Amino acid sequence: MASVTLDDGTILACDCLLVSGGWTPTIHLYAQAKGKLAWSDEVAAFVPGAKVDGIAVAGAAAGLVGLGQVLASGVEAASGQPAAAGAPRNTGIEATLRILPAWPRTRQHGRTWIDYQNDVTSKDIELAARENFVSVEHLKRYTTLGMATDQGKTSNLNGLALMAEITGRAIPEVGTTTYRPPYVPVPLSTLAGARAGALMTPIRRLPLESVHRGENAVFQEYGGWLRPAYYGNADAREAIRHEAEIARRSAALFDGSTLGKIEVIGPQAAEFVDFIYYNTMSTLKVARCRYGFMLSESGVVYDDGILARLADDRFVVSCSTSHVAGVHMRLEEWRQDRFDRARIQIHNATSQFATLTVSGPRSRELVETLGLGLALDDASLPHMAVSGGSFGNDPVRVARVSFTGDRSYEISIRADRAAGLWAAMKEAGGPLGMATIGLEALMILRAEKGYIVIGKDTDGTTMPQDLGVDGPRIKRTSEFVGRRSLSTEEANTANRKQLVGLRLADGEPPLATGAHAVERHGRHKRSIGFVTSSYWSPTLRRPVALALIEGGSNRHGETLDFQHLGTIVTATISPPCAFDPDGERLHA
């Protein structure tokens, strides 16, 4: 701002313009206590009217400006009696406002701004009057007068005066809007209080954190948990690749305690998990596991994981680390909303148990040395089965499930007894050439197999059919969360982004995660998808990548351009699984 031009042509040089809504007493507390306002021509403002029990108004809040008046009103408010002789008084000249109203007028040339924050002009108020929004509450909502952050402190009275002139009424006849707390906006920091930083989202820690630190683990935060990314003091990239390579060649030990372990118990448990999951789960046999999706009501994949059936009326939901709280909340919400709460109980046992996972071709040899008291042959404990055993005097649950594509065993034990089991597994794995691996190596192993991470390899539009799981959508007749949304026009478009693998030319480095697949139209380019995961595979000796590509399931073998930071790289669409596509290593 450089200047302001007045109506008479006078130009005032300035770099800041202050807007006044007139001299108005701060009467909010009085009005919020149901006090009735009165109009004062002397100060051209609303002032407190009749007395309200328990409320005393004095000084400027009562519309008084002279020092003598202010002192006298203060004494009366404090004592309940008029000021007596000897009370504080003014010995000088009494101040007066001598206010001359300068209300906005109708049919003025140009724009006459009334509310500078919400851009309300005199023409807006005139239009409100023509539309018969003459009630002060209607005026406020029709024009947004007084609804900005100052809540009308600089604009309301000017707007009321203009409405009074337009409708031929006095300002007090137009009235005022309802005074509601607070007088000033409540800062978000006040609402948050002490919930900031670590107090807002506390870092969760593994039961075996001290053990991992003793083994030179390098920690990073994953899904709100502090977890080992890799082990050792070597270069991070080399350490991670070395862990992944040994995991494929021999065996790998991994701390998977952060995975959700939420129990669903009761006579309606089977019916309940059928409703919660996209897949039919009630047909699952006792001591067996099944992989499934949970959908949002919009049909989008919310989480994936293993469901284990321990008894006819007892299931364990294994969900993603970062979704444990959300899944628990969803289970409780649907339990209370749709089912008999007396016939289903939900128990989040995630922090009660530690889960130690061993994976790789020699994983069975390792588990056999632990003396868990259960048969490990493929007939007794096949892939996707669960069984109970014991480690010493402590019960354990052993699930033969895999996130690496190799034979794997997840052993869950009381969290306070996990250190002994970890030490025994380390000792047994030494002669087998086993490696302890962190989460980064695990990400390479699962990407080689095309296994997804929700929120990384999916986005807020990904539906199960985009991930190649279309059967339940077509065949299921019972209700489940998100079912109707899978029948919408959007859910059935041909150009939906679908999960694919990517194969690069020999010698190319891994693609950048987030690189966009681009389609050319003359000089213009359009994104048709993006890379979701990308790693160097030490086992395959080449990069592996997953992506979401428009119509990807029908484009296998097609070569696309991928752009990242101005660089174009070509890659060929392939199936998501790049390693052991027949799944033979699950039984190796």
Short mmCIF file of C-alpha atoms in Angstrom, two decimals, residues 167-468:
data_model
loop_
_atom_site.label_atom_id
_atom_site.label_comp_id
_atom_site.label_asym_id
_atom_site.label_seq_id
_atom_site.Cartn_x
_atom_site.Cartn_y
_atom_site.Cartn_z
CA THR A 167 -35.24 -0.95 5.71
CA GLY A 168 -36.18 2.38 7.32
CA ARG A 169 -35.56 1.17 10.84
CA ALA A 170 -33.42 2.34 13.74
CA ILE A 171 -30.25 0.39 14.49
CA PRO A 172 -31.63 -1.12 17.74
CA GLU A 173 -34.67 -2.35 15.77
CA VAL A 174 -32.37 -4.29 13.46
CA GLY A 175 -30.87 -5.91 16.57
CA THR A 176 -27.69 -7.91 17.05
CA THR A 177 -26.64 -11.47 16.41
CA THR A 178 -26.24 -13.94 19.25
CA TYR A 179 -23.02 -13.52 21.20
CA ARG A 180 -21.37 -16.89 21.58
CA PRO A 181 -18.12 -17.85 23.28
CA PRO A 182 -15.23 -17.58 22.90
CA TYR A 183 -14.52 -13.86 22.62
CA VAL A 184 -11.21 -14.59 20.87
CA PRO A 185 -10.33 -17.75 18.88
CA VAL A 186 -8.92 -20.61 20.95
CA PRO A 187 -5.35 -21.34 19.77
CA LEU A 188 -4.81 -24.87 18.47
CA SER A 189 -1.86 -25.11 20.86
CA THR A 190 -4.28 -24.68 23.77
CA LEU A 191 -6.44 -27.53 22.50
CA ALA A 192 -3.37 -29.71 22.01
CA GLY A 193 -1.97 -28.90 25.44
CA ALA A 194 1.01 -31.07 26.24
CA ARG A 195 0.25 -33.44 23.37
CA ALA A 196 3.14 -32.41 21.15
CA GLY A 197 6.18 -34.16 19.76
CA ALA A 198 6.78 -37.48 21.50
CA LEU A 199 3.78 -36.87 23.76
CA MET A 200 1.50 -36.61 20.72
CA THR A 201 2.73 -39.76 19.00
CA PRO A 202 4.94 -41.62 21.47
CA ILE A 203 7.60 -43.81 19.87
CA ARG A 204 6.79 -47.44 20.61
CA ARG A 205 9.65 -49.73 21.50
CA LEU A 206 10.25 -53.43 20.95
CA PRO A 207 10.47 -55.75 23.97
CA LEU A 208 13.94 -56.75 22.70
CA GLU A 209 15.25 -53.27 21.89
CA SER A 210 18.19 -53.59 24.28
CA VAL A 211 19.07 -56.96 22.74
CA HIS A 212 19.05 -55.48 19.23
CA ARG A 213 21.21 -52.57 20.35
CA GLY A 214 23.67 -55.07 21.79
CA GLU A 215 23.89 -56.63 18.31
CA ASN A 216 24.70 -53.27 16.66
CA ALA A 217 21.26 -52.71 15.17
CA VAL A 218 20.71 -49.40 13.41
CA PHE A 219 17.24 -48.17 14.35
CA GLN A 220 14.70 -46.21 12.35
CA GLU A 221 11.05 -45.39 12.91
CA TYR A 222 8.54 -47.55 11.04
CA GLY A 223 4.82 -47.18 11.64
CA GLY A 224 5.37 -45.45 14.97
CA TRP A 225 7.79 -48.14 16.21
CA LEU A 226 11.55 -47.90 16.64
CA ARG A 227 12.82 -50.96 14.80
CA PRO A 228 16.12 -52.30 13.44
CA ALA A 229 16.69 -51.19 9.85
CA TYR A 230 19.83 -53.32 9.54
CA TYR A 231 22.64 -54.69 11.69
CA GLY A 232 26.34 -53.94 11.88
CA ASN A 233 28.71 -51.04 11.32
CA ALA A 234 29.25 -51.58 7.58
CA ASP A 235 27.90 -49.35 4.83
CA ALA A 236 24.11 -49.42 5.06
CA ARG A 237 23.53 -50.46 1.45
CA GLU A 238 26.03 -53.29 1.59
CA ALA A 239 24.78 -54.48 5.00
CA ILE A 240 21.18 -54.62 3.79
CA ARG A 241 22.05 -56.49 0.60
CA HIS A 242 24.20 -58.95 2.57
CA GLU A 243 21.31 -59.69 4.95
CA ALA A 244 18.90 -60.27 2.05
CA GLU A 245 21.35 -62.55 0.27
CA ILE A 246 21.92 -64.77 3.33
CA ALA A 247 18.17 -64.91 3.99
CA ARG A 248 17.66 -66.54 0.58
CA ARG A 249 20.67 -68.82 0.88
CA SER A 250 20.36 -70.08 4.46
CA ALA A 251 18.09 -68.58 7.13
CA ALA A 252 17.18 -65.19 8.57
CA LEU A 253 15.97 -64.17 12.02
CA PHE A 254 13.66 -61.19 12.21
CA ASP A 255 11.80 -59.46 15.05
CA GLY A 256 8.18 -59.13 13.89
CA SER A 257 6.68 -58.22 17.26
CA THR A 258 5.03 -55.08 15.92
CA LEU A 259 2.54 -56.97 13.74
CA GLY A 260 -1.00 -56.77 15.09
CA LYS A 261 -2.34 -59.62 17.22
CA ILE A 262 -6.00 -58.78 17.81
CA GLU A 263 -8.21 -61.59 19.08
CA VAL A 264 -11.88 -61.93 18.05
CA ILE A 265 -13.68 -64.26 20.44
CA GLY A 266 -17.27 -65.41 20.83
CA PRO A 267 -20.19 -67.31 19.27
CA GLN A 268 -20.56 -64.70 16.49
CA ALA A 269 -16.82 -64.46 15.79
CA ALA A 270 -16.99 -66.34 12.45
CA GLU A 271 -19.90 -64.23 11.20
CA PHE A 272 -18.07 -61.11 12.35
CA VAL A 273 -14.79 -61.79 10.51
CA ASP A 274 -16.78 -62.64 7.38
CA PHE A 275 -18.27 -59.14 7.52
CA ILE A 276 -14.96 -57.44 8.29
CA TYR A 277 -12.91 -59.13 5.57
CA TYR A 278 -13.25 -58.97 1.79
CA ASN A 279 -12.54 -62.71 1.68
CA THR A 280 -14.85 -65.34 3.19
CA MET A 281 -13.23 -66.34 6.48
CA SER A 282 -15.88 -68.45 8.22
CA THR A 283 -14.91 -71.49 6.11
CA LEU A 284 -11.39 -71.42 7.53
CA LYS A 285 -10.60 -74.62 9.43
CA VAL A 286 -9.29 -74.59 12.99
CA ALA A 287 -5.46 -74.35 13.15
CA ARG A 288 -5.31 -72.81 9.67
CA CYS A 289 -4.53 -69.31 8.40
CA ARG A 290 -5.81 -67.27 5.46
CA TYR A 291 -4.58 -64.07 3.84
CA GLY A 292 -7.20 -61.38 3.38
CA PHE A 293 -8.04 -57.73 2.80
CA MET A 294 -9.99 -55.31 4.94
CA LEU A 295 -11.75 -52.60 2.94
CA SER A 296 -13.01 -49.18 3.85
CA GLU A 297 -16.67 -48.41 3.20
CA SER A 298 -15.56 -46.83 -0.08
CA GLY A 299 -14.17 -50.21 -1.20
CA VAL A 300 -10.53 -49.11 -0.90
CA VAL A 301 -8.06 -51.59 0.58
CA TYR A 302 -7.47 -50.44 4.16
CA ASP A 303 -5.24 -53.25 5.40
CA ASP A 304 -4.08 -56.76 4.60
CA GLY A 305 -2.80 -59.60 6.70
CA ILE A 306 -3.20 -63.12 8.00
CA LEU A 307 -6.23 -64.35 9.94
CA ALA A 308 -5.59 -67.44 12.10
CA ARG A 309 -8.39 -69.60 13.50
CA LEU A 310 -7.47 -71.05 16.89
CA ALA A 311 -10.92 -72.50 17.70
CA ASP A 312 -14.44 -72.45 16.32
CA ASP A 313 -15.08 -69.23 18.26
CA ARG A 314 -11.61 -67.69 18.36
CA PHE A 315 -9.61 -65.89 15.66
CA VAL A 316 -6.41 -63.83 15.68
CA VAL A 317 -6.23 -60.86 13.30
CA SER A 318 -2.67 -60.13 12.20
CA CYS A 319 -2.60 -56.65 10.69
CA SER A 320 0.02 -54.18 9.50
CA THR A 321 2.20 -52.51 12.12
CA SER A 322 0.98 -49.00 11.38
CA HIS A 323 -2.68 -50.05 11.26
CA VAL A 324 -3.01 -51.91 14.55
CA ALA A 325 -4.78 -49.06 16.35
CA GLY A 326 -6.96 -48.32 13.31
CA VAL A 327 -7.95 -51.96 12.79
CA HIS A 328 -8.71 -52.38 16.49
CA MET A 329 -10.93 -49.31 16.35
CA ARG A 330 -12.73 -50.58 13.22
CA LEU A 331 -13.37 -53.96 14.82
CA GLU A 332 -14.83 -52.33 17.91
CA GLU A 333 -16.93 -49.93 15.83
CA TRP A 334 -18.56 -52.70 13.77
CA ARG A 335 -18.93 -54.95 16.79
CA GLN A 336 -20.92 -52.26 18.57
CA ASP A 337 -22.82 -51.06 15.52
CA ARG A 338 -23.94 -54.29 13.85
CA PHE A 339 -23.41 -57.29 16.13
CA ASP A 340 -24.47 -58.54 19.53
CA ARG A 341 -21.81 -57.17 21.85
CA ALA A 342 -22.46 -59.97 24.32
CA ARG A 343 -21.52 -62.56 21.70
CA ILE A 344 -18.26 -61.02 20.42
CA GLN A 345 -15.25 -59.77 22.36
CA ILE A 346 -12.27 -57.93 20.87
CA HIS A 347 -8.89 -58.09 22.63
CA ASN A 348 -5.79 -56.33 21.34
CA ALA A 349 -2.93 -58.55 22.48
CA THR A 350 -0.27 -56.93 20.25
CA SER A 351 1.92 -55.69 23.11
CA GLN A 352 1.36 -58.84 25.16
CA PHE A 353 3.35 -61.05 22.79
CA ALA A 354 6.67 -60.83 20.99
CA THR A 355 6.81 -62.50 17.58
CA LEU A 356 10.16 -63.82 16.35
CA THR A 357 10.30 -64.94 12.74
CA VAL A 358 12.78 -67.29 11.10
CA SER A 359 12.75 -67.60 7.32
CA GLY A 360 14.78 -69.33 4.66
CA PRO A 361 15.61 -72.77 3.25
CA ARG A 362 17.14 -73.88 6.58
CA SER A 363 14.49 -72.35 8.85
CA ARG A 364 12.93 -75.71 9.72
CA GLU A 365 16.31 -77.05 10.85
CA LEU A 366 16.65 -74.10 13.19
CA VAL A 367 13.15 -74.42 14.68
CA GLU A 368 13.61 -78.17 15.22
CA THR A 369 16.51 -77.48 17.59
CA LEU A 370 14.35 -75.30 19.85
CA GLY A 371 12.39 -78.24 21.29
CA LEU A 372 8.99 -76.60 20.99
CA GLY A 373 7.14 -79.89 21.36
CA LEU A 374 5.28 -79.84 18.04
CA ALA A 375 5.68 -81.65 14.73
CA LEU A 376 7.16 -79.50 11.95
CA ASP A 377 6.74 -81.84 8.98
CA ASP A 378 4.64 -80.56 6.09
CA ALA A 379 1.77 -82.91 6.87
CA SER A 380 1.49 -81.79 10.49
CA LEU A 381 2.28 -78.10 9.97
CA PRO A 382 1.77 -77.16 6.33
CA HIS A 383 2.10 -73.68 4.93
CA MET A 384 -0.67 -71.39 6.31
CA ALA A 385 -1.15 -73.49 9.44
CA VAL A 386 -0.80 -72.60 13.14
CA SER A 387 -0.02 -74.78 16.13
CA GLY A 388 0.76 -74.52 19.80
CA GLY A 389 3.89 -75.61 21.61
CA SER A 390 6.14 -74.57 24.46
CA PHE A 391 9.58 -73.10 24.96
CA GLY A 392 10.72 -74.24 28.35
CA ASN A 393 7.72 -73.65 30.59
CA ASP A 394 6.24 -70.91 28.39
CA PRO A 395 3.53 -71.59 25.81
CA VAL A 396 4.25 -70.45 22.27
CA ARG A 397 2.16 -70.15 19.11
CA VAL A 398 3.86 -71.13 15.86
CA ALA A 399 2.40 -69.94 12.56
CA ARG A 400 3.85 -71.15 9.29
CA VAL A 401 3.27 -68.04 7.21
CA SER A 402 5.67 -66.10 5.03
CA PHE A 403 6.32 -62.50 4.02
CA THR A 404 9.52 -63.45 2.18
CA GLY A 405 8.34 -66.24 -0.13
CA ASP A 406 10.58 -68.76 1.64
CA ARG A 407 9.59 -71.34 4.25
CA SER A 408 9.01 -69.28 7.41
CA TYR A 409 7.87 -69.70 11.00
CA GLU A 410 6.45 -66.95 13.22
CA ILE A 411 6.88 -67.86 16.89
CA SER A 412 4.87 -65.79 19.37
CA ILE A 413 5.77 -65.87 23.07
CA ARG A 414 5.08 -63.73 26.13
CA ALA A 415 6.90 -60.45 25.57
CA ASP A 416 8.82 -60.69 28.86
CA ARG A 417 10.13 -64.14 27.91
CA ALA A 418 11.25 -63.26 24.37
CA ALA A 419 14.91 -62.65 25.21
CA GLY A 420 15.53 -66.30 26.04
CA LEU A 421 13.88 -67.50 22.83
CA TRP A 422 15.85 -64.98 20.76
CA ALA A 423 19.11 -66.16 22.32
CA ALA A 424 18.24 -69.79 21.62
CA MET A 425 17.40 -69.02 18.00
CA LYS A 426 20.66 -67.09 17.57
CA GLU A 427 22.63 -69.99 19.00
CA ALA A 428 20.85 -72.55 16.83
CA GLY A 429 21.27 -70.42 13.71
CA GLY A 430 25.01 -69.94 14.07
CA PRO A 431 26.04 -73.30 12.57
CA LEU A 432 23.48 -72.82 9.77
CA GLY A 433 25.01 -69.54 8.62
CA MET A 434 21.91 -67.62 9.67
CA ALA A 435 21.75 -63.81 9.52
CA THR A 436 19.81 -61.43 11.73
CA ILE A 437 18.01 -59.06 9.37
CA GLY A 438 16.34 -55.69 9.73
CA LEU A 439 13.30 -54.25 8.05
CA GLU A 440 15.15 -52.93 4.99
CA ALA A 441 16.30 -56.41 3.94
CA LEU A 442 12.78 -57.73 4.57
CA MET A 443 11.45 -55.08 2.16
CA ILE A 444 13.75 -56.40 -0.57
CA LEU A 445 12.65 -59.99 0.02
CA ARG A 446 8.93 -59.22 -0.07
CA ALA A 447 9.30 -57.00 -3.19
CA GLU A 448 11.05 -59.84 -5.02
CA LYS A 449 7.92 -61.91 -4.41
CA GLY A 450 5.51 -59.10 -5.31
CA TYR A 451 4.11 -58.91 -1.78
CA ILE A 452 2.62 -55.50 -1.07
CA VAL A 453 2.80 -53.02 1.78
CA ILE A 454 -0.51 -51.19 2.24
CA GLY A 455 -0.03 -47.45 1.86
CA LYS A 456 3.19 -47.95 -0.09
CA ASP A 457 2.12 -50.19 -2.95
CA THR A 458 -1.47 -48.95 -2.72
CA ASP A 459 -2.98 -45.50 -2.53
CA GLY A 460 -6.31 -44.02 -1.49
CA THR A 461 -8.05 -45.38 -4.61
CA THR A 462 -6.72 -48.96 -4.73
CA MET A 463 -9.42 -51.62 -4.63
CA PRO A 464 -8.86 -55.39 -4.32
CA GLN A 465 -9.43 -56.04 -8.03
CA ASP A 466 -6.53 -53.65 -8.74
CA LEU A 467 -4.31 -56.07 -6.84
CA GLY A 468 -5.51 -59.08 -8.81
#
